[in-house]
Coordinates of C-alpha atoms and ligand atoms in Angstrom, one line a residue:
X1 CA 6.9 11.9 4.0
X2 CA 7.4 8.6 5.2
X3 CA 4.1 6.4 5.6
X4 CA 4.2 6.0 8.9
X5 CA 3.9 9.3 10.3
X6 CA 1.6 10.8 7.7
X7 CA -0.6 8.5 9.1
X8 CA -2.0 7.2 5.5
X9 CA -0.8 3.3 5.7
X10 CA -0.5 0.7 2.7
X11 CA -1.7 -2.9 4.6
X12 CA 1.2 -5.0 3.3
X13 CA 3.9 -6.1 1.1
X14 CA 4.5 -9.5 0.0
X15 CA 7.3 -11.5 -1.3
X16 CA 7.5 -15.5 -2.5
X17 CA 10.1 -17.1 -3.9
X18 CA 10.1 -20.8 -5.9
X19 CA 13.6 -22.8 -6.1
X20 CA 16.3 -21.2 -4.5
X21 CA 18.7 -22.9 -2.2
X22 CA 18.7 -19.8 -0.3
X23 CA 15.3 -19.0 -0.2
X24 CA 14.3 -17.6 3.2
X25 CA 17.1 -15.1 3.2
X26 CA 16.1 -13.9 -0.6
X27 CA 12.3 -13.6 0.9
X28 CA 14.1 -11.7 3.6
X29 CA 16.1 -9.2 1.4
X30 CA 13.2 -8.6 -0.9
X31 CA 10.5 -7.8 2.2
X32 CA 13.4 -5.3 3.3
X33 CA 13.2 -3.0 0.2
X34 CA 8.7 -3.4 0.6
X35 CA 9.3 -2.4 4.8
X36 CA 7.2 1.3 3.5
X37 CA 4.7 -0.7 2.5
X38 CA 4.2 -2.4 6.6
X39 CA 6.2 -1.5 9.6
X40 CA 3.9 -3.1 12.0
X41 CA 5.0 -6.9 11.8
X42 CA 6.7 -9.3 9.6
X43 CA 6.8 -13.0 8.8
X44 CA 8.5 -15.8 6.5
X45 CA 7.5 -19.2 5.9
X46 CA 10.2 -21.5 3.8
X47 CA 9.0 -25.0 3.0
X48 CA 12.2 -27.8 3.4
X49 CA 10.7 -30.8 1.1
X50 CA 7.1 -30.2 1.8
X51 CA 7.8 -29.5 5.4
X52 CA 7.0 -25.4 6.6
X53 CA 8.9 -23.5 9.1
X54 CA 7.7 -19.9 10.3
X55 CA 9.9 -17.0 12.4
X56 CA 7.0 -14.0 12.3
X57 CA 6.7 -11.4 14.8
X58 CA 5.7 -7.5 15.3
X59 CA 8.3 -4.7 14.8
X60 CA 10.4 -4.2 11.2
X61 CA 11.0 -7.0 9.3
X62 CA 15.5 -6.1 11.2
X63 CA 13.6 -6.5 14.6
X64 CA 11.7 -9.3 13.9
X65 CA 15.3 -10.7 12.4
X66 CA 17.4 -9.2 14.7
X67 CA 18.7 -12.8 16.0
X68 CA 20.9 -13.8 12.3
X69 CA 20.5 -17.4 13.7
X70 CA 16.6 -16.8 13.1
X71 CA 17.1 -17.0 9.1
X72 CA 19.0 -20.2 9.4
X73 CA 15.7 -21.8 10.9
X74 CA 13.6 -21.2 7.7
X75 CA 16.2 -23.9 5.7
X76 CA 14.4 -25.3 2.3
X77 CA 14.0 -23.7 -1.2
X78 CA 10.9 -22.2 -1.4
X79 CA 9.4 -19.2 0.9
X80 CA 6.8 -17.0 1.1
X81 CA 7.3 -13.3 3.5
X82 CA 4.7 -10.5 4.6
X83 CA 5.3 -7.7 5.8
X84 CA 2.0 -6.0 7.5
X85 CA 0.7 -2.7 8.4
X86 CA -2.9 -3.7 10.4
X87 CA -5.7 -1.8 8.4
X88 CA -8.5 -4.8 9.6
X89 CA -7.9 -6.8 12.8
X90 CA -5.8 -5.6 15.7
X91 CA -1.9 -5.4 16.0
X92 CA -1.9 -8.9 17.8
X93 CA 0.7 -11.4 17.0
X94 CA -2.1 -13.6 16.0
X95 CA -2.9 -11.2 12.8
X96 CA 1.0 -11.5 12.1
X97 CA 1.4 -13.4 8.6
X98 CA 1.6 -15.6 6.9
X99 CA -0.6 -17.9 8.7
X100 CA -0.9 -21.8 8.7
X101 CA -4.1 -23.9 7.7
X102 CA -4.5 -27.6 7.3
X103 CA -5.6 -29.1 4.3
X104 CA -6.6 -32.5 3.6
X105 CA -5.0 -32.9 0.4
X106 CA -2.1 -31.1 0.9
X107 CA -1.7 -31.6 4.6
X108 CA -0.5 -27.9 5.3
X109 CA -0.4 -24.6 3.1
X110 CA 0.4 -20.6 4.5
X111 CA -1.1 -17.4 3.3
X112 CA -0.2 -13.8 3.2
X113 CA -2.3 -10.9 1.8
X114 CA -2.2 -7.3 0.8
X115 CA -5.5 -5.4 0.4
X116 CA -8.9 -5.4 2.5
X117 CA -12.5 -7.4 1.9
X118 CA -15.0 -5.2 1.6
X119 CA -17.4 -7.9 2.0
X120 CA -15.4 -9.3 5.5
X121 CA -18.0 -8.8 8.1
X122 CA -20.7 -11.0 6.4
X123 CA -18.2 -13.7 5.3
X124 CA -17.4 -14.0 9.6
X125 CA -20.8 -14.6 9.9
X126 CA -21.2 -17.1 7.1
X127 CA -18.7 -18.9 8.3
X128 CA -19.1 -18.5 11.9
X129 CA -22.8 -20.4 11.2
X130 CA -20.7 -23.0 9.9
X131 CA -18.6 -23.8 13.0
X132 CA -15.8 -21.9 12.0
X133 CA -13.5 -21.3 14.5
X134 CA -11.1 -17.8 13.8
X135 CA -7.3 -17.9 14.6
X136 CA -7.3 -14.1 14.8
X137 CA -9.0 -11.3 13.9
X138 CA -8.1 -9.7 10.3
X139 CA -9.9 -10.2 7.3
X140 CA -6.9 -11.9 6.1
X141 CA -8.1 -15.1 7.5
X142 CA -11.0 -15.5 5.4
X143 CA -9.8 -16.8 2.2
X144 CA -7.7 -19.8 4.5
X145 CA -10.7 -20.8 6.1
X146 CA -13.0 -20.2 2.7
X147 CA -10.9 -22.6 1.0
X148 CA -10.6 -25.3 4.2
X149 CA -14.8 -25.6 4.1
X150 CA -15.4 -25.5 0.2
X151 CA -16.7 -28.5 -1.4
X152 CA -14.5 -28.9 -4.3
X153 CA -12.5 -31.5 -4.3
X154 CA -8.7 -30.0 -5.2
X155 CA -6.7 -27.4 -4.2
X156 CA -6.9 -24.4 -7.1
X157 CA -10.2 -25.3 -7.3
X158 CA -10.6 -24.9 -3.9
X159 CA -8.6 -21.8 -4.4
X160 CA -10.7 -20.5 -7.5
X161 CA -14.1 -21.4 -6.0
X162 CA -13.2 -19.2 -2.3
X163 CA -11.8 -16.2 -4.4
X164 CA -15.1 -15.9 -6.4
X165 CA -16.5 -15.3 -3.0
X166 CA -14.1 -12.6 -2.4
X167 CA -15.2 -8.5 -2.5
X168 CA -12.7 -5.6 -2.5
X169 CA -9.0 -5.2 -2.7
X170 CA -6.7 -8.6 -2.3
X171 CA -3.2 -10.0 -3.7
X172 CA -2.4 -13.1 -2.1
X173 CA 0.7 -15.5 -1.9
X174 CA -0.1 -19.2 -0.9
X175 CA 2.4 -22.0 -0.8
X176 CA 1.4 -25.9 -0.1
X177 CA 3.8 -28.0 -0.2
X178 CA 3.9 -28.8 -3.7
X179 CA 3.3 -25.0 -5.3
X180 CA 3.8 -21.7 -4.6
X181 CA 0.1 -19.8 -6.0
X182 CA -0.2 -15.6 -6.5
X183 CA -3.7 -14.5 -6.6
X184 CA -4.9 -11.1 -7.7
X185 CA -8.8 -9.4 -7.3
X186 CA -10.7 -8.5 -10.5
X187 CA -9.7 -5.0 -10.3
X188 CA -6.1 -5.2 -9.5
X189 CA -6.4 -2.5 -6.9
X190 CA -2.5 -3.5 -5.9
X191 CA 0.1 -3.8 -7.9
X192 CA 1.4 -7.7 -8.0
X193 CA 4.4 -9.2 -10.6
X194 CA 6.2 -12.0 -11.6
X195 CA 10.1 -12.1 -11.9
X196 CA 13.0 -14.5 -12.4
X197 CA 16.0 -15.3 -11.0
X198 CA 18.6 -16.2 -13.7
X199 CA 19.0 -19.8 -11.9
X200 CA 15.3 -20.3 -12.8
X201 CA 13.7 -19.5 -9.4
X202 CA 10.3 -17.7 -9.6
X203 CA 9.4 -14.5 -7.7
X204 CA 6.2 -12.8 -6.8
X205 CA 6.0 -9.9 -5.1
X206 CA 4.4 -6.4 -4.0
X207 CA 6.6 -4.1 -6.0
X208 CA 9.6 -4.5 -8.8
X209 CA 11.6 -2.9 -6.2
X210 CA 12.0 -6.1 -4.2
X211 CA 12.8 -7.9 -8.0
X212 CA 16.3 -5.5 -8.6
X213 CA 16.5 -5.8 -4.8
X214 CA 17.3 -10.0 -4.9
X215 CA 18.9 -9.6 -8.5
X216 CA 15.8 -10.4 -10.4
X217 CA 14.4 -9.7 -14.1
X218 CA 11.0 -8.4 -14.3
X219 CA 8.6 -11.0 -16.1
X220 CA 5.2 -9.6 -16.3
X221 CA 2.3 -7.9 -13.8
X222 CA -0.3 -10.5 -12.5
X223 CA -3.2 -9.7 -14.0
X224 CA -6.5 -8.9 -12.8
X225 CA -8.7 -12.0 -12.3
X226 CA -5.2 -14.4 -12.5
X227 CA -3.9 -17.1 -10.3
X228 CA -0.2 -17.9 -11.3
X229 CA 1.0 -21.4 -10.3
X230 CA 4.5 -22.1 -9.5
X231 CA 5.8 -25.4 -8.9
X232 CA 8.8 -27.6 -9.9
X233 CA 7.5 -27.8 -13.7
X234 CA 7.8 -24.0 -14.3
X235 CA 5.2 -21.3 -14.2
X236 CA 1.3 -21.7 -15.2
X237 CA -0.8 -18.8 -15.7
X238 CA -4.6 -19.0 -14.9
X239 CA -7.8 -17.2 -13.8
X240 CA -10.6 -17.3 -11.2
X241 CA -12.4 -14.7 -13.0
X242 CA -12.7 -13.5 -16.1
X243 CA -14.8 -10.3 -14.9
X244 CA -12.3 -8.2 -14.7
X245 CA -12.3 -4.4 -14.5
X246 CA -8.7 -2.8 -14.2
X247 CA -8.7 0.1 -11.5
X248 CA -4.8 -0.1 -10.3
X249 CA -5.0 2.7 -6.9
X250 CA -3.6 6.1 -7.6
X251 CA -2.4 5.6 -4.8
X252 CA 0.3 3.5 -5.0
X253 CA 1.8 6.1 -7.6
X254 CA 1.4 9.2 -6.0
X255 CA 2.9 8.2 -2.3
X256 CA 2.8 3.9 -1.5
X257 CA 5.4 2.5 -4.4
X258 CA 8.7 3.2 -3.9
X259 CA 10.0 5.7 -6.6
X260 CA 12.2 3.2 -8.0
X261 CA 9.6 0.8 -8.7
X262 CA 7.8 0.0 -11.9
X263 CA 3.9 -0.8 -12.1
X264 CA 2.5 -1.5 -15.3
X265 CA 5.4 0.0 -16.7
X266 CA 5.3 3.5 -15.7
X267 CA 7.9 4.3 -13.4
X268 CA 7.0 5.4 -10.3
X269 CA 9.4 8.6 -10.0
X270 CA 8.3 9.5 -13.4
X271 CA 5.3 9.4 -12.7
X272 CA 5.6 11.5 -9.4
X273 CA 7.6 14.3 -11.9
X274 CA 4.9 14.7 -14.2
X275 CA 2.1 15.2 -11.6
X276 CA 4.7 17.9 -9.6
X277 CA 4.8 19.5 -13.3
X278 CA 1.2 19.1 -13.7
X279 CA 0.5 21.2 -11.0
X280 CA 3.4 23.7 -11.6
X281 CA 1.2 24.3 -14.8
X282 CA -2.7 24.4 -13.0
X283 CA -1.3 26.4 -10.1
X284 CA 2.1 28.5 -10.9
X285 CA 3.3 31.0 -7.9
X286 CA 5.9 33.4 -8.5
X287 CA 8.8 32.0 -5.7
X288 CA 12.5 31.8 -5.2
X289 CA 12.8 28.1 -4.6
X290 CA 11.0 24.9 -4.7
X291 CA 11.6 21.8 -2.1
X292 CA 9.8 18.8 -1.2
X293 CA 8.8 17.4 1.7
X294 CA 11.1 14.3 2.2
X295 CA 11.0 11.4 0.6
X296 CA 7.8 10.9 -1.1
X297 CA 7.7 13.9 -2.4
X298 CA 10.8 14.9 -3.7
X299 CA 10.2 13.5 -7.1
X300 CA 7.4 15.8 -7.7
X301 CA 9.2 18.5 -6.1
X302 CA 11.8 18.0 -8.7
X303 CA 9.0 17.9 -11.6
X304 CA 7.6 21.4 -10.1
X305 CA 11.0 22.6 -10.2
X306 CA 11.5 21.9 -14.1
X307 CA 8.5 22.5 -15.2
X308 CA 7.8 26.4 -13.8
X309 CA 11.8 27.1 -13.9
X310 CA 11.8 27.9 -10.1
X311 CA 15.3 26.6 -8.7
X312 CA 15.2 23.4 -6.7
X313 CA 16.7 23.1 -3.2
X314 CA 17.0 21.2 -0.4
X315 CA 15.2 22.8 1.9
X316 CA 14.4 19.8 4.2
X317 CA 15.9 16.5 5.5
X318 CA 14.4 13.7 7.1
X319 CA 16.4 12.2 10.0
X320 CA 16.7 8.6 9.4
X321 CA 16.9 7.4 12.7
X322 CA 14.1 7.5 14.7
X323 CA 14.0 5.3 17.7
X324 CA 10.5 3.3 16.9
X325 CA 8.1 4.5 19.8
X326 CA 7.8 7.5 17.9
X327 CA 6.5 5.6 14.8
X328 CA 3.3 4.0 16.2
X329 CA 0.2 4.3 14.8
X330 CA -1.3 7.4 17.1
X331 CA -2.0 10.5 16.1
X332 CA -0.4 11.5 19.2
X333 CA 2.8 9.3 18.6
X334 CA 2.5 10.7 15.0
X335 CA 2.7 14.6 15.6
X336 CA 5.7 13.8 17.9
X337 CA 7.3 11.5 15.3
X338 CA 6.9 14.5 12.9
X339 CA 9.3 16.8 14.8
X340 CA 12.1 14.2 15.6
X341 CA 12.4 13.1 11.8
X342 CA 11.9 16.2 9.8
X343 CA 14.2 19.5 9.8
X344 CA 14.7 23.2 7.2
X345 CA 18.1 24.1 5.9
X346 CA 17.9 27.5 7.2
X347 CA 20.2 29.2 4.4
X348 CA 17.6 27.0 1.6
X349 CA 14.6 28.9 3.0
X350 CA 15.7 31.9 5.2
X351 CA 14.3 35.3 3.9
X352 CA 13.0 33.1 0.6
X353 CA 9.5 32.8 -1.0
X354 CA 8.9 29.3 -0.8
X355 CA 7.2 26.5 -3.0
X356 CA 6.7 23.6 -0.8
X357 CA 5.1 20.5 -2.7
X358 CA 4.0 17.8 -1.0
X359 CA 2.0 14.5 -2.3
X360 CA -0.8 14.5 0.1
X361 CA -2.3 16.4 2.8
X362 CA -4.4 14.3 5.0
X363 CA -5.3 14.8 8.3
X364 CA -3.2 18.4 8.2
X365 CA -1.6 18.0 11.5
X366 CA 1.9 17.4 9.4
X367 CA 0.9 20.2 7.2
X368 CA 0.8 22.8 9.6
X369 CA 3.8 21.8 11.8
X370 CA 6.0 22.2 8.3
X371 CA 4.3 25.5 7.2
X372 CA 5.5 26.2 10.8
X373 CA 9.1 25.4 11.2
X374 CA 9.8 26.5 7.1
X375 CA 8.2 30.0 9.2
X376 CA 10.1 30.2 12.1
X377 CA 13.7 29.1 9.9
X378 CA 12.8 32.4 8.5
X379 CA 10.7 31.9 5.2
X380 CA 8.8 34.6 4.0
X381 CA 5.7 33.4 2.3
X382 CA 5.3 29.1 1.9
X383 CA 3.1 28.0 -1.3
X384 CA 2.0 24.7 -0.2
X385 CA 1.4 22.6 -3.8
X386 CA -0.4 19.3 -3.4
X387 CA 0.8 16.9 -6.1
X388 CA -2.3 15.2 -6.2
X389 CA -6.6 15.7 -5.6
X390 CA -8.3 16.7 -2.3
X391 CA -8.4 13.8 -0.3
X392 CA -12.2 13.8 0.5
X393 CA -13.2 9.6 0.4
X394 CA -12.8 6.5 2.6
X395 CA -10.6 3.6 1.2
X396 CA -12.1 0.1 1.3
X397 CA -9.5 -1.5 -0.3
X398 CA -6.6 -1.8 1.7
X399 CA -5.5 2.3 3.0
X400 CA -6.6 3.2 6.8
X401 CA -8.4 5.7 6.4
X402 CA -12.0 4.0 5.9
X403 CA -14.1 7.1 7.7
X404 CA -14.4 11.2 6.1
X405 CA -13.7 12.4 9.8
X406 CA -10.2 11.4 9.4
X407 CA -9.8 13.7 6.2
X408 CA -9.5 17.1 6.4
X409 CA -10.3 17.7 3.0
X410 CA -13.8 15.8 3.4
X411 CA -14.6 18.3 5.7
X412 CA -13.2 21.6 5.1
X413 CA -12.7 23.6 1.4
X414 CA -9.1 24.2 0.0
X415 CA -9.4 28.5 1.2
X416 CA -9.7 26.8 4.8
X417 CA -7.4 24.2 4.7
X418 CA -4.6 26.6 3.9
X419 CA -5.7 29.0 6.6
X420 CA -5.7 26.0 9.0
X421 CA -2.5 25.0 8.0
X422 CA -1.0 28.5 7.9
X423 CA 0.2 28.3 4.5
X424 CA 0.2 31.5 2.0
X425 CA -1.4 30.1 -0.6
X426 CA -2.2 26.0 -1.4
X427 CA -3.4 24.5 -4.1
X428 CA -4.0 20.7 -5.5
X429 CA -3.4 18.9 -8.8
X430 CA -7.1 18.4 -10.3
X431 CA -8.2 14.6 -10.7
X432 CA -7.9 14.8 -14.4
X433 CA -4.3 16.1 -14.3
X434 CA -3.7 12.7 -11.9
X435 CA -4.9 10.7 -14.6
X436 CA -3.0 12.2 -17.5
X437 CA -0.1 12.1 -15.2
X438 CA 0.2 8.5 -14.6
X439 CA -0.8 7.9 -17.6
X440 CA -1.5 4.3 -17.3
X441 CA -3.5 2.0 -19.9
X442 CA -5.2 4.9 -22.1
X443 CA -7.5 2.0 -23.3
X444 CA -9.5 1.3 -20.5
X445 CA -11.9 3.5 -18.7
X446 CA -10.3 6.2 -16.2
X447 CA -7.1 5.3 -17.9
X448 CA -7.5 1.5 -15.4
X449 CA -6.8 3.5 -12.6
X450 CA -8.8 4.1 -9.2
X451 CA -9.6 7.6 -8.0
X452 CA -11.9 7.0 -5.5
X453 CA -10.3 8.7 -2.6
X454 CA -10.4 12.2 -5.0
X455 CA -13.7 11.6 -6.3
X456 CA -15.8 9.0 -5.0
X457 CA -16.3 6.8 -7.7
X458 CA -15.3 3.5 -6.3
X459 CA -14.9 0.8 -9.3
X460 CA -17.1 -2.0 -7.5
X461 CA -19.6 -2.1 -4.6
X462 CA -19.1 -1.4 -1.1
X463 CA -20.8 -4.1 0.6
X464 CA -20.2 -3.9 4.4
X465 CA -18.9 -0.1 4.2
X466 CA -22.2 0.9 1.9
X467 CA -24.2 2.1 4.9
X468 CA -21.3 4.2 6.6
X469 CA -20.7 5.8 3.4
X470 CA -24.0 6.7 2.5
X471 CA -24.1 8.4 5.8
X472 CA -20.8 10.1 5.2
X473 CA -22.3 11.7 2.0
X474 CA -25.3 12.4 3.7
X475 CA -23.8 14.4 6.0
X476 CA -21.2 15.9 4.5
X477 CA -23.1 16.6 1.0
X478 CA -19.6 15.4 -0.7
X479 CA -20.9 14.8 -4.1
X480 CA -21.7 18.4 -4.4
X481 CA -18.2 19.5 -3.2
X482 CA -16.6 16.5 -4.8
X483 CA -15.1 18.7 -7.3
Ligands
SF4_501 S1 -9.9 4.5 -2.8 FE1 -7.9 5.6 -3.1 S2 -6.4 4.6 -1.8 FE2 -8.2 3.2 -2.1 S3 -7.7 2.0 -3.9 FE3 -8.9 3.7 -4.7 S4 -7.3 5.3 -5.1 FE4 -6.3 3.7 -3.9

């Protein structure tokens, strides 16, 4: 399902690039293959000899483009790109990135970010006592204007000092004139990595995707805690933190990443396989085919498929060209967006018992419409497979959905939800089959993974969102149905 009408949004994707004659049209190729990750604005800043130009504005990173003349203003061979979907802030062209700041030192550097403070609110007012004056209105800003009033005396430091002050999920790209800097929060919520050009220039971006994308080799993931430095000299490794506490988002494996990416070497689509399989195994269903809701889902689809011996098929196709009103970020714009992009081959599912697996079930609006048209193409019982947990928690660390009333699985139990959505039967992939699944770093706790949108168990404190959640428990009693 693509992100943007299941209405579960990543907040960005970032790309940088370090000595490369053509270096605004390489930050432009790699923030096309990271579009799923923001569809709501895009940006690129190329510094030309220490001098910065920008081209940003709101649409897809080919709308925002669409002029060819526009890349040939961004000359110089450096660059960093964002491309944004607005989880804090509104969809101004202000919140566009990256954005500018002065410097004293460095006279001028630009910023883009993935991820969301969790401690935003009472930064604003810290720094609003100071005098601070906001260019716009996302969190985003805060680390710019953190580093602008700090008392150290040098950039990184600077740098180091304002991300200490940081809480929640960020990965950051910076460039001054003389250095391109990557910055990753002590958990690591997002995935970040380094890669290499075989002319020597240095890469940082969201997703290994964008690396094959431009022609790059994969080098290694930031690290939690790390700040890599790039600059004429080469590459420097080096750390605001040392606190460090791995928790990578589930997430980004079971429906942000693109299936061809790699994050901490697992592969994506693997990945996606093995928890279809999983759930093949918790929740089999006697059918006569198995499809996948399109895209996201088809790799899981295909793991069902293998794993229960149930023939896979095509049973739906996603129209790829959908004007862009019907992509917005409505509910309303959403539902509509649903039925122009998604369609059943009728001879796939006509008169069939179906397996349809899908990654996620979130609000259950898209849910039921599919359940519905596999119906009316003539299906004769749908077994809706979830390859992953109940969705029953708020993110705070950079997915939209920050409140339980969005979440249908926060507020209703799984016998409901399937009556709700009309299925025949529906079942989800438990939170330990997720884990096993992904199978990340089997040394750290919860396998360095977060699940708190399954199970509530965020990896750090909630600061400004601690209230609102404890009310959210409170009234929905979620620990008890947590499981
Ligand atoms: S709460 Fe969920 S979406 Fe947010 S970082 Fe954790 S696993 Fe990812």
């Amino acid at each position: 399902m693509p992100n943007e009408i299941k209405g579960l949004n990543e907040e960005c994707g970032l790309f940088g690039i370090w000595g490369a004659d053509n270096a605004a049209q390489l930050t432009y190729d790699g923030l096309h293959s990271l579009q799923h990750r923001g569809q709501e604005g895009a940006g690129i800043v190329s510094n030309e000899n220490g001098q910065f130009h920008r081209q940003r504005g709101l649409g897809l990173l080919a709308e925002v483009f669409a002029d060819p003349q526009k890349i040939a203003t961004l000359p110089g061979t450096a660059a960093i790109g964002h491309v944004r979907y607005a989880t804090a802030g509104n969809h101004g062209i202000k919140n566009i990135q990256p954005m500018f700041f002065d410097h004293p030192g460095e006279g001028q550097f630009a910023l883009a970010h993935n991820g969301n403070l969790t401690n935003a609110t009472q930064l604003r007012r810290d720094l609003t006592k100071k005098g601070v004056q906001f260019q716009a209105t996302s969190d985003s800003e805060l680390l710019g204007e953190l580093i602008q009033t700090s008392s150290q005396t040098n950039f990184i430091d600077q740098l180091k000092a304002s991300l200490n002050q940081l809480r929640g999920g960020f990965a950051y790209l910076l460039m001054t004139p003389q250095m391109m800097v990557a910055a990753l929060d002590p958990n690591g919520f997002r995935p970040l990595v380094v890669g290499k050009l075989a002319n020597g220039a240095m890469i940082v971006c969201s997703e290994t995707c964008a690396l094959d994308q431009v022609g790059a080799t994969f080098v290694r993931d930031v690290e939690p805690g790390e700040i890599i430095i790039v600059t004429d000299k080469g590459m420097q490794i080096d750390h605001f933190t040392t606190d460090t506490h791995l928790s990578i988002c589930s997430m980004e494996y079971i429906y942000f990443a693109r299936p061809d990416s790699v994050i901490r070497g697992i592969s994506v689509h693997e990945a996606r396989k093995r928890m279809g399989a999983a759930i093949a195994k918790e929740a089999p269903v006697k059918a006569d085919v198995v499809i996948g809701v399109p895209n996201s889902s088809l790799s899981a689809a295909i793991g069902y498929a293998q794993a229960s011996g149930i023939h896979y098929d095509m049973g739906m196709i996603k129209n790829q060209y959908v004007a862009r009103t019907f992509i917005e970020p409505t509910q309303a714009k959403r539902v509509r967006g649903v039925s122009m992009k998604l369609s059943v081959v009728k001879s796939v599912v006509a008169g069939k018992d179906i397996v349809l697996v899908d990654d996620s079930i979130v609000r259950g609006t898209t849910s039921s419409y599919i359940v519905r048209l596999l119906k009316r193409a003539g299906a004769k019982s749908v077994h809706v497979r979830i390859a992953s947990p109940v969705l029953k928690f708020p993110c705070y660390y950079g997915i939209d959905i920050q409140t339980t009333k969005e979440l249908i699985g926060a507020n209703h139990s799984v016998p409901e939800i399937c009556q709700l959505i009309g299925a025949d039967s529906l079942a989800y992939l438990s939170v330990n089959g997720l884990v096993e699944s992904i199978g990340a770093l089997n040394d750290q706790p919860n396998h360095g993974l977060c699940t708190a949108y399954f199970d509530g168990q965020y990896p750090t404190p909630l600061y400004d969102y601690q209230a609102g959640f404890d009310a959210d428990v409170a009234r929905l009693g979620l620990y008890e149905g947590a499981n």
